[in-house]
Amino acid sequence: MATVTLNVKGMSCGHCVKAIEGALGELNGVERALVDLQGGTVTVEYREESVSVDQMKEAIEDAGYDVA
Ligand SMILES: [Cu+2]
């Protein structure tokens, strides 16, 4: 299991948290996604053999947010 923390721009409320955690949760290989609204980050626990960080960035961007 691996962990990565991504800086995400544009998250402002509980809806954003749900949108991002939901988008990441749909990716095969993502075990857990946890948004820190104050810090503007999302920490993801994932299986490296199943999903890449680029795929996570893409999912976040598809949900309408920017990854720094
Ligand atoms: Cu929001």
PDB file of N, CA and C and ligand atoms in Angstrom:
ATOM      1  N   MET A   1       0.841  -1.194   0.000  1.00  0.00           N
ATOM      2  CA  MET A   1       0.000   0.000   0.000  1.00  0.00           C
ATOM      3  C   MET A   1       0.879   1.248   0.000  1.00  0.00           C
ATOM      4  N   ALA A   2       0.478   2.224  -0.796  1.00  0.00           N
ATOM      5  CA  ALA A   2       1.220   3.470  -0.873  1.00  0.00           C
ATOM      6  C   ALA A   2       0.304   4.626  -0.480  1.00  0.00           C
ATOM      7  N   THR A   3       0.914   5.735  -0.127  1.00  0.00           N
ATOM      8  CA  THR A   3       0.154   6.929   0.231  1.00  0.00           C
ATOM      9  C   THR A   3       0.714   8.119  -0.518  1.00  0.00           C
ATOM     10  N   VAL A   4      -0.172   8.969  -1.024  1.00  0.00           N
ATOM     11  CA  VAL A   4       0.271  10.196  -1.663  1.00  0.00           C
ATOM     12  C   VAL A   4      -0.627  11.329  -1.185  1.00  0.00           C
ATOM     13  N   THR A   5      -0.035  12.519  -1.043  1.00  0.00           N
ATOM     14  CA  THR A   5      -0.820  13.700  -0.705  1.00  0.00           C
ATOM     15  C   THR A   5      -0.741  14.681  -1.864  1.00  0.00           C
ATOM     16  N   LEU A   6      -1.907  15.059  -2.381  1.00  0.00           N
ATOM     17  CA  LEU A   6      -1.971  15.972  -3.516  1.00  0.00           C
ATOM     18  C   LEU A   6      -2.518  17.318  -3.070  1.00  0.00           C
ATOM     19  N   ASN A   7      -1.965  18.386  -3.635  1.00  0.00           N
ATOM     20  CA  ASN A   7      -2.501  19.725  -3.393  1.00  0.00           C
ATOM     21  C   ASN A   7      -3.581  19.994  -4.422  1.00  0.00           C
ATOM     22  N   VAL A   8      -4.784  20.300  -3.934  1.00  0.00           N
ATOM     23  CA  VAL A   8      -5.921  20.520  -4.828  1.00  0.00           C
ATOM     24  C   VAL A   8      -6.467  21.926  -4.625  1.00  0.00           C
ATOM     25  N   LYS A   9      -6.614  22.639  -5.739  1.00  0.00           N
ATOM     26  CA  LYS A   9      -7.126  24.003  -5.678  1.00  0.00           C
ATOM     27  C   LYS A   9      -8.627  24.018  -5.934  1.00  0.00           C
ATOM     28  N   GLY A  10      -9.322  24.904  -5.240  1.00  0.00           N
ATOM     29  CA  GLY A  10     -10.736  25.129  -5.529  1.00  0.00           C
ATOM     30  C   GLY A  10     -11.707  24.406  -4.618  1.00  0.00           C
ATOM     31  N   MET A  11     -11.193  23.688  -3.611  1.00  0.00           N
ATOM     32  CA  MET A  11     -12.098  23.013  -2.671  1.00  0.00           C
ATOM     33  C   MET A  11     -12.540  24.005  -1.605  1.00  0.00           C
ATOM     34  N   SER A  12     -13.871  24.113  -1.412  1.00  0.00           N
ATOM     35  CA  SER A  12     -14.329  25.137  -0.478  1.00  0.00           C
ATOM     36  C   SER A  12     -15.357  24.666   0.539  1.00  0.00           C
ATOM     37  N   CYS A  13     -15.985  23.529   0.296  1.00  0.00           N
ATOM     38  CA  CYS A  13     -17.053  23.127   1.217  1.00  0.00           C
ATOM     39  C   CYS A  13     -17.228  21.615   1.220  1.00  0.00           C
ATOM     40  N   GLY A  14     -18.216  21.169   1.974  1.00  0.00           N
ATOM     41  CA  GLY A  14     -18.459  19.735   2.110  1.00  0.00           C
ATOM     42  C   GLY A  14     -18.797  19.062   0.796  1.00  0.00           C
ATOM     43  N   HIS A  15     -19.430  19.820  -0.091  1.00  0.00           N
ATOM     44  CA  HIS A  15     -19.742  19.255  -1.403  1.00  0.00           C
ATOM     45  C   HIS A  15     -18.452  18.914  -2.160  1.00  0.00           C
ATOM     46  N   CYS A  16     -17.489  19.792  -2.089  1.00  0.00           N
ATOM     47  CA  CYS A  16     -16.201  19.553  -2.752  1.00  0.00           C
ATOM     48  C   CYS A  16     -15.538  18.298  -2.179  1.00  0.00           C
ATOM     49  N   VAL A  17     -15.600  18.173  -0.866  1.00  0.00           N
ATOM     50  CA  VAL A  17     -15.001  17.009  -0.211  1.00  0.00           C
ATOM     51  C   VAL A  17     -15.632  15.732  -0.751  1.00  0.00           C
ATOM     52  N   LYS A  18     -16.954  15.706  -0.808  1.00  0.00           N
ATOM     53  CA  LYS A  18     -17.667  14.515  -1.289  1.00  0.00           C
ATOM     54  C   LYS A  18     -17.361  14.246  -2.760  1.00  0.00           C
ATOM     55  N   ALA A  19     -17.309  15.326  -3.561  1.00  0.00           N
ATOM     56  CA  ALA A  19     -17.067  15.168  -4.995  1.00  0.00           C
ATOM     57  C   ALA A  19     -15.693  14.541  -5.237  1.00  0.00           C
ATOM     58  N   ILE A  20     -14.700  15.031  -4.525  1.00  0.00           N
ATOM     59  CA  ILE A  20     -13.334  14.555  -4.738  1.00  0.00           C
ATOM     60  C   ILE A  20     -13.130  13.168  -4.142  1.00  0.00           C
ATOM     61  N   GLU A  21     -13.605  12.981  -2.921  1.00  0.00           N
ATOM     62  CA  GLU A  21     -13.456  11.659  -2.315  1.00  0.00           C
ATOM     63  C   GLU A  21     -14.231  10.620  -3.123  1.00  0.00           C
ATOM     64  N   GLY A  22     -15.383  11.036  -3.663  1.00  0.00           N
ATOM     65  CA  GLY A  22     -16.177  10.123  -4.471  1.00  0.00           C
ATOM     66  C   GLY A  22     -15.493   9.772  -5.781  1.00  0.00           C
ATOM     67  N   ALA A  23     -14.942  10.790  -6.450  1.00  0.00           N
ATOM     68  CA  ALA A  23     -14.276  10.564  -7.732  1.00  0.00           C
ATOM     69  C   ALA A  23     -13.074   9.639  -7.555  1.00  0.00           C
ATOM     70  N   LEU A  24     -12.325   9.851  -6.489  1.00  0.00           N
ATOM     71  CA  LEU A  24     -11.156   9.002  -6.246  1.00  0.00           C
ATOM     72  C   LEU A  24     -11.577   7.598  -5.838  1.00  0.00           C
ATOM     73  N   GLY A  25     -12.650   7.532  -5.055  1.00  0.00           N
ATOM     74  CA  GLY A  25     -13.123   6.231  -4.585  1.00  0.00           C
ATOM     75  C   GLY A  25     -13.584   5.321  -5.717  1.00  0.00           C
ATOM     76  N   GLU A  26     -13.954   5.924  -6.834  1.00  0.00           N
ATOM     77  CA  GLU A  26     -14.403   5.120  -7.979  1.00  0.00           C
ATOM     78  C   GLU A  26     -13.247   4.471  -8.723  1.00  0.00           C
ATOM     79  N   LEU A  27     -12.044   4.948  -8.475  1.00  0.00           N
ATOM     80  CA  LEU A  27     -10.884   4.373  -9.159  1.00  0.00           C
ATOM     81  C   LEU A  27     -10.526   3.023  -8.545  1.00  0.00           C
ATOM     82  N   ASN A  28     -10.371   2.048  -9.402  1.00  0.00           N
ATOM     83  CA  ASN A  28      -9.920   0.751  -8.939  1.00  0.00           C
ATOM     84  C   ASN A  28      -8.493   0.891  -8.392  1.00  0.00           C
ATOM     85  N   GLY A  29      -8.287   0.467  -7.149  1.00  0.00           N
ATOM     86  CA  GLY A  29      -6.961   0.555  -6.553  1.00  0.00           C
ATOM     87  C   GLY A  29      -6.849   1.604  -5.471  1.00  0.00           C
ATOM     88  N   VAL A  30      -7.842   2.507  -5.422  1.00  0.00           N
ATOM     89  CA  VAL A  30      -7.850   3.507  -4.350  1.00  0.00           C
ATOM     90  C   VAL A  30      -8.559   2.915  -3.138  1.00  0.00           C
ATOM     91  N   GLU A  31      -7.845   2.840  -2.035  1.00  0.00           N
ATOM     92  CA  GLU A  31      -8.411   2.256  -0.822  1.00  0.00           C
ATOM     93  C   GLU A  31      -9.117   3.306   0.025  1.00  0.00           C
ATOM     94  N   ARG A  32      -8.530   4.491   0.067  1.00  0.00           N
ATOM     95  CA  ARG A  32      -9.071   5.526   0.931  1.00  0.00           C
ATOM     96  C   ARG A  32      -8.637   6.894   0.413  1.00  0.00           C
ATOM     97  N   ALA A  33      -9.557   7.840   0.420  1.00  0.00           N
ATOM     98  CA  ALA A  33      -9.221   9.213   0.044  1.00  0.00           C
ATOM     99  C   ALA A  33      -9.759  10.126   1.129  1.00  0.00           C
ATOM    100  N   LEU A  34      -8.890  10.995   1.625  1.00  0.00           N
ATOM    101  CA  LEU A  34      -9.275  11.856   2.736  1.00  0.00           C
ATOM    102  C   LEU A  34      -8.891  13.307   2.419  1.00  0.00           C
ATOM    103  N   VAL A  35      -9.914  14.159   2.305  1.00  0.00           N
ATOM    104  CA  VAL A  35      -9.674  15.566   1.994  1.00  0.00           C
ATOM    105  C   VAL A  35      -9.445  16.360   3.274  1.00  0.00           C
ATOM    106  N   ASP A  36      -8.452  17.217   3.240  1.00  0.00           N
ATOM    107  CA  ASP A  36      -8.237  18.207   4.295  1.00  0.00           C
ATOM    108  C   ASP A  36      -8.580  19.564   3.698  1.00  0.00           C
ATOM    109  N   LEU A  37      -9.779  20.029   4.026  1.00  0.00           N
ATOM    110  CA  LEU A  37     -10.287  21.252   3.423  1.00  0.00           C
ATOM    111  C   LEU A  37      -9.433  22.461   3.807  1.00  0.00           C
ATOM    112  N   GLN A  38      -9.051  22.544   5.082  1.00  0.00           N
ATOM    113  CA  GLN A  38      -8.227  23.655   5.568  1.00  0.00           C
ATOM    114  C   GLN A  38      -6.891  23.703   4.838  1.00  0.00           C
ATOM    115  N   GLY A  39      -6.271  22.551   4.716  1.00  0.00           N
ATOM    116  CA  GLY A  39      -4.951  22.484   4.104  1.00  0.00           C
ATOM    117  C   GLY A  39      -4.989  22.473   2.590  1.00  0.00           C
ATOM    118  N   GLY A  40      -6.166  22.210   2.004  1.00  0.00           N
ATOM    119  CA  GLY A  40      -6.272  22.135   0.560  1.00  0.00           C
ATOM    120  C   GLY A  40      -5.564  20.917  -0.014  1.00  0.00           C
ATOM    121  N   THR A  41      -5.616  19.822   0.731  1.00  0.00           N
ATOM    122  CA  THR A  41      -4.941  18.612   0.266  1.00  0.00           C
ATOM    123  C   THR A  41      -5.889  17.418   0.307  1.00  0.00           C
ATOM    124  N   VAL A  42      -5.539  16.421  -0.471  1.00  0.00           N
ATOM    125  CA  VAL A  42      -6.218  15.133  -0.358  1.00  0.00           C
ATOM    126  C   VAL A  42      -5.150  14.056  -0.238  1.00  0.00           C
ATOM    127  N   THR A  43      -5.306  13.227   0.771  1.00  0.00           N
ATOM    128  CA  THR A  43      -4.372  12.134   1.004  1.00  0.00           C
ATOM    129  C   THR A  43      -5.037  10.837   0.567  1.00  0.00           C
ATOM    130  N   VAL A  44      -4.321  10.095  -0.271  1.00  0.00           N
ATOM    131  CA  VAL A  44      -4.893   8.891  -0.869  1.00  0.00           C
ATOM    132  C   VAL A  44      -4.039   7.681  -0.517  1.00  0.00           C
ATOM    133  N   GLU A  45      -4.710   6.661  -0.026  1.00  0.00           N
ATOM    134  CA  GLU A  45      -4.060   5.362   0.161  1.00  0.00           C
ATOM    135  C   GLU A  45      -4.441   4.495  -1.028  1.00  0.00           C
ATOM    136  N   TYR A  46      -3.446   3.905  -1.663  1.00  0.00           N
ATOM    137  CA  TYR A  46      -3.748   3.173  -2.898  1.00  0.00           C
ATOM    138  C   TYR A  46      -2.783   2.014  -3.123  1.00  0.00           C
ATOM    139  N   ARG A  47      -3.215   1.146  -4.021  1.00  0.00           N
ATOM    140  CA  ARG A  47      -2.352   0.028  -4.418  1.00  0.00           C
ATOM    141  C   ARG A  47      -1.620   0.434  -5.694  1.00  0.00           C
ATOM    142  N   GLU A  48      -0.318   0.511  -5.584  1.00  0.00           N
ATOM    143  CA  GLU A  48       0.506   1.009  -6.704  1.00  0.00           C
ATOM    144  C   GLU A  48       0.348   0.182  -7.979  1.00  0.00           C
ATOM    145  N   GLU A  49       0.063  -1.100  -7.815  1.00  0.00           N
ATOM    146  CA  GLU A  49      -0.035  -1.965  -8.985  1.00  0.00           C
ATOM    147  C   GLU A  49      -1.345  -1.766  -9.745  1.00  0.00           C
ATOM    148  N   SER A  50      -2.307  -1.077  -9.116  1.00  0.00           N
ATOM    149  CA  SER A  50      -3.632  -0.935  -9.729  1.00  0.00           C
ATOM    150  C   SER A  50      -3.943   0.462 -10.247  1.00  0.00           C
ATOM    151  N   VAL A  51      -3.326   1.467  -9.661  1.00  0.00           N
ATOM    152  CA  VAL A  51      -3.702   2.833 -10.037  1.00  0.00           C
ATOM    153  C   VAL A  51      -2.481   3.749  -9.922  1.00  0.00           C
ATOM    154  N   SER A  52      -2.421   4.742 -10.822  1.00  0.00           N
ATOM    155  CA  SER A  52      -1.292   5.668 -10.805  1.00  0.00           C
ATOM    156  C   SER A  52      -1.727   7.029 -10.275  1.00  0.00           C
ATOM    157  N   VAL A  53      -0.753   7.803  -9.844  1.00  0.00           N
ATOM    158  CA  VAL A  53      -1.042   9.151  -9.351  1.00  0.00           C
ATOM    159  C   VAL A  53      -1.625  10.005 -10.478  1.00  0.00           C
ATOM    160  N   ASP A  54      -1.154   9.779 -11.706  1.00  0.00           N
ATOM    161  CA  ASP A  54      -1.698  10.524 -12.848  1.00  0.00           C
ATOM    162  C   ASP A  54      -3.190  10.258 -13.020  1.00  0.00           C
ATOM    163  N   GLN A  55      -3.606   9.025 -12.818  1.00  0.00           N
ATOM    164  CA  GLN A  55      -5.037   8.699 -12.915  1.00  0.00           C
ATOM    165  C   GLN A  55      -5.831   9.426 -11.838  1.00  0.00           C
ATOM    166  N   MET A  56      -5.245   9.556 -10.662  1.00  0.00           N
ATOM    167  CA  MET A  56      -5.931  10.283  -9.580  1.00  0.00           C
ATOM    168  C   MET A  56      -6.074  11.753  -9.946  1.00  0.00           C
ATOM    169  N   LYS A  57      -4.992  12.330 -10.477  1.00  0.00           N
ATOM    170  CA  LYS A  57      -5.040  13.737 -10.885  1.00  0.00           C
ATOM    171  C   LYS A  57      -6.115  13.951 -11.931  1.00  0.00           C
ATOM    172  N   GLU A  58      -6.187  13.023 -12.875  1.00  0.00           N
ATOM    173  CA  GLU A  58      -7.177  13.107 -13.928  1.00  0.00           C
ATOM    174  C   GLU A  58      -8.593  13.064 -13.354  1.00  0.00           C
ATOM    175  N   ALA A  59      -8.823  12.161 -12.404  1.00  0.00           N
ATOM    176  CA  ALA A  59     -10.149  12.027 -11.791  1.00  0.00           C
ATOM    177  C   ALA A  59     -10.531  13.315 -11.054  1.00  0.00           C
ATOM    178  N   ILE A  60      -9.562  13.917 -10.383  1.00  0.00           N
ATOM    179  CA  ILE A  60      -9.824  15.164  -9.652  1.00  0.00           C
ATOM    180  C   ILE A  60     -10.125  16.289 -10.635  1.00  0.00           C
ATOM    181  N   GLU A  61      -9.359  16.336 -11.714  1.00  0.00           N
ATOM    182  CA  GLU A  61      -9.588  17.389 -12.714  1.00  0.00           C
ATOM    183  C   GLU A  61     -10.924  17.192 -13.422  1.00  0.00           C
ATOM    184  N   ASP A  62     -11.284  15.937 -13.688  1.00  0.00           N
ATOM    185  CA  ASP A  62     -12.577  15.648 -14.290  1.00  0.00           C
ATOM    186  C   ASP A  62     -13.726  16.085 -13.381  1.00  0.00           C
ATOM    187  N   ALA A  63     -13.489  16.065 -12.070  1.00  0.00           N
ATOM    188  CA  ALA A  63     -14.516  16.483 -11.120  1.00  0.00           C
ATOM    189  C   ALA A  63     -14.596  18.007 -11.039  1.00  0.00           C
ATOM    190  N   GLY A  64     -13.647  18.702 -11.698  1.00  0.00           N
ATOM    191  CA  GLY A  64     -13.723  20.157 -11.771  1.00  0.00           C
ATOM    192  C   GLY A  64     -12.739  20.914 -10.889  1.00  0.00           C
ATOM    193  N   TYR A  65     -11.699  20.234 -10.430  1.00  0.00           N
ATOM    194  CA  TYR A  65     -10.729  20.890  -9.552  1.00  0.00           C
ATOM    195  C   TYR A  65      -9.327  20.811 -10.169  1.00  0.00           C
ATOM    196  N   ASP A  66      -8.468  21.702  -9.710  1.00  0.00           N
ATOM    197  CA  ASP A  66      -7.101  21.729 -10.232  1.00  0.00           C
ATOM    198  C   ASP A  66      -6.140  21.087  -9.236  1.00  0.00           C
ATOM    199  N   VAL A  67      -5.259  20.262  -9.753  1.00  0.00           N
ATOM    200  CA  VAL A  67      -4.220  19.674  -8.923  1.00  0.00           C
ATOM    201  C   VAL A  67      -2.945  20.473  -9.139  1.00  0.00           C
ATOM    202  N   ALA A  68      -2.348  20.950  -8.053  1.00  0.00           N
ATOM    203  CA  ALA A  68      -1.133  21.771  -8.158  1.00  0.00           C
ATOM    204  C   ALA A  68       0.063  20.882  -8.478  1.00  0.00           C
TER     205      ALA A  68
HETATM  206 CU    CU B   1     -17.683  22.956  -2.381  1.00  0.00          CU
END
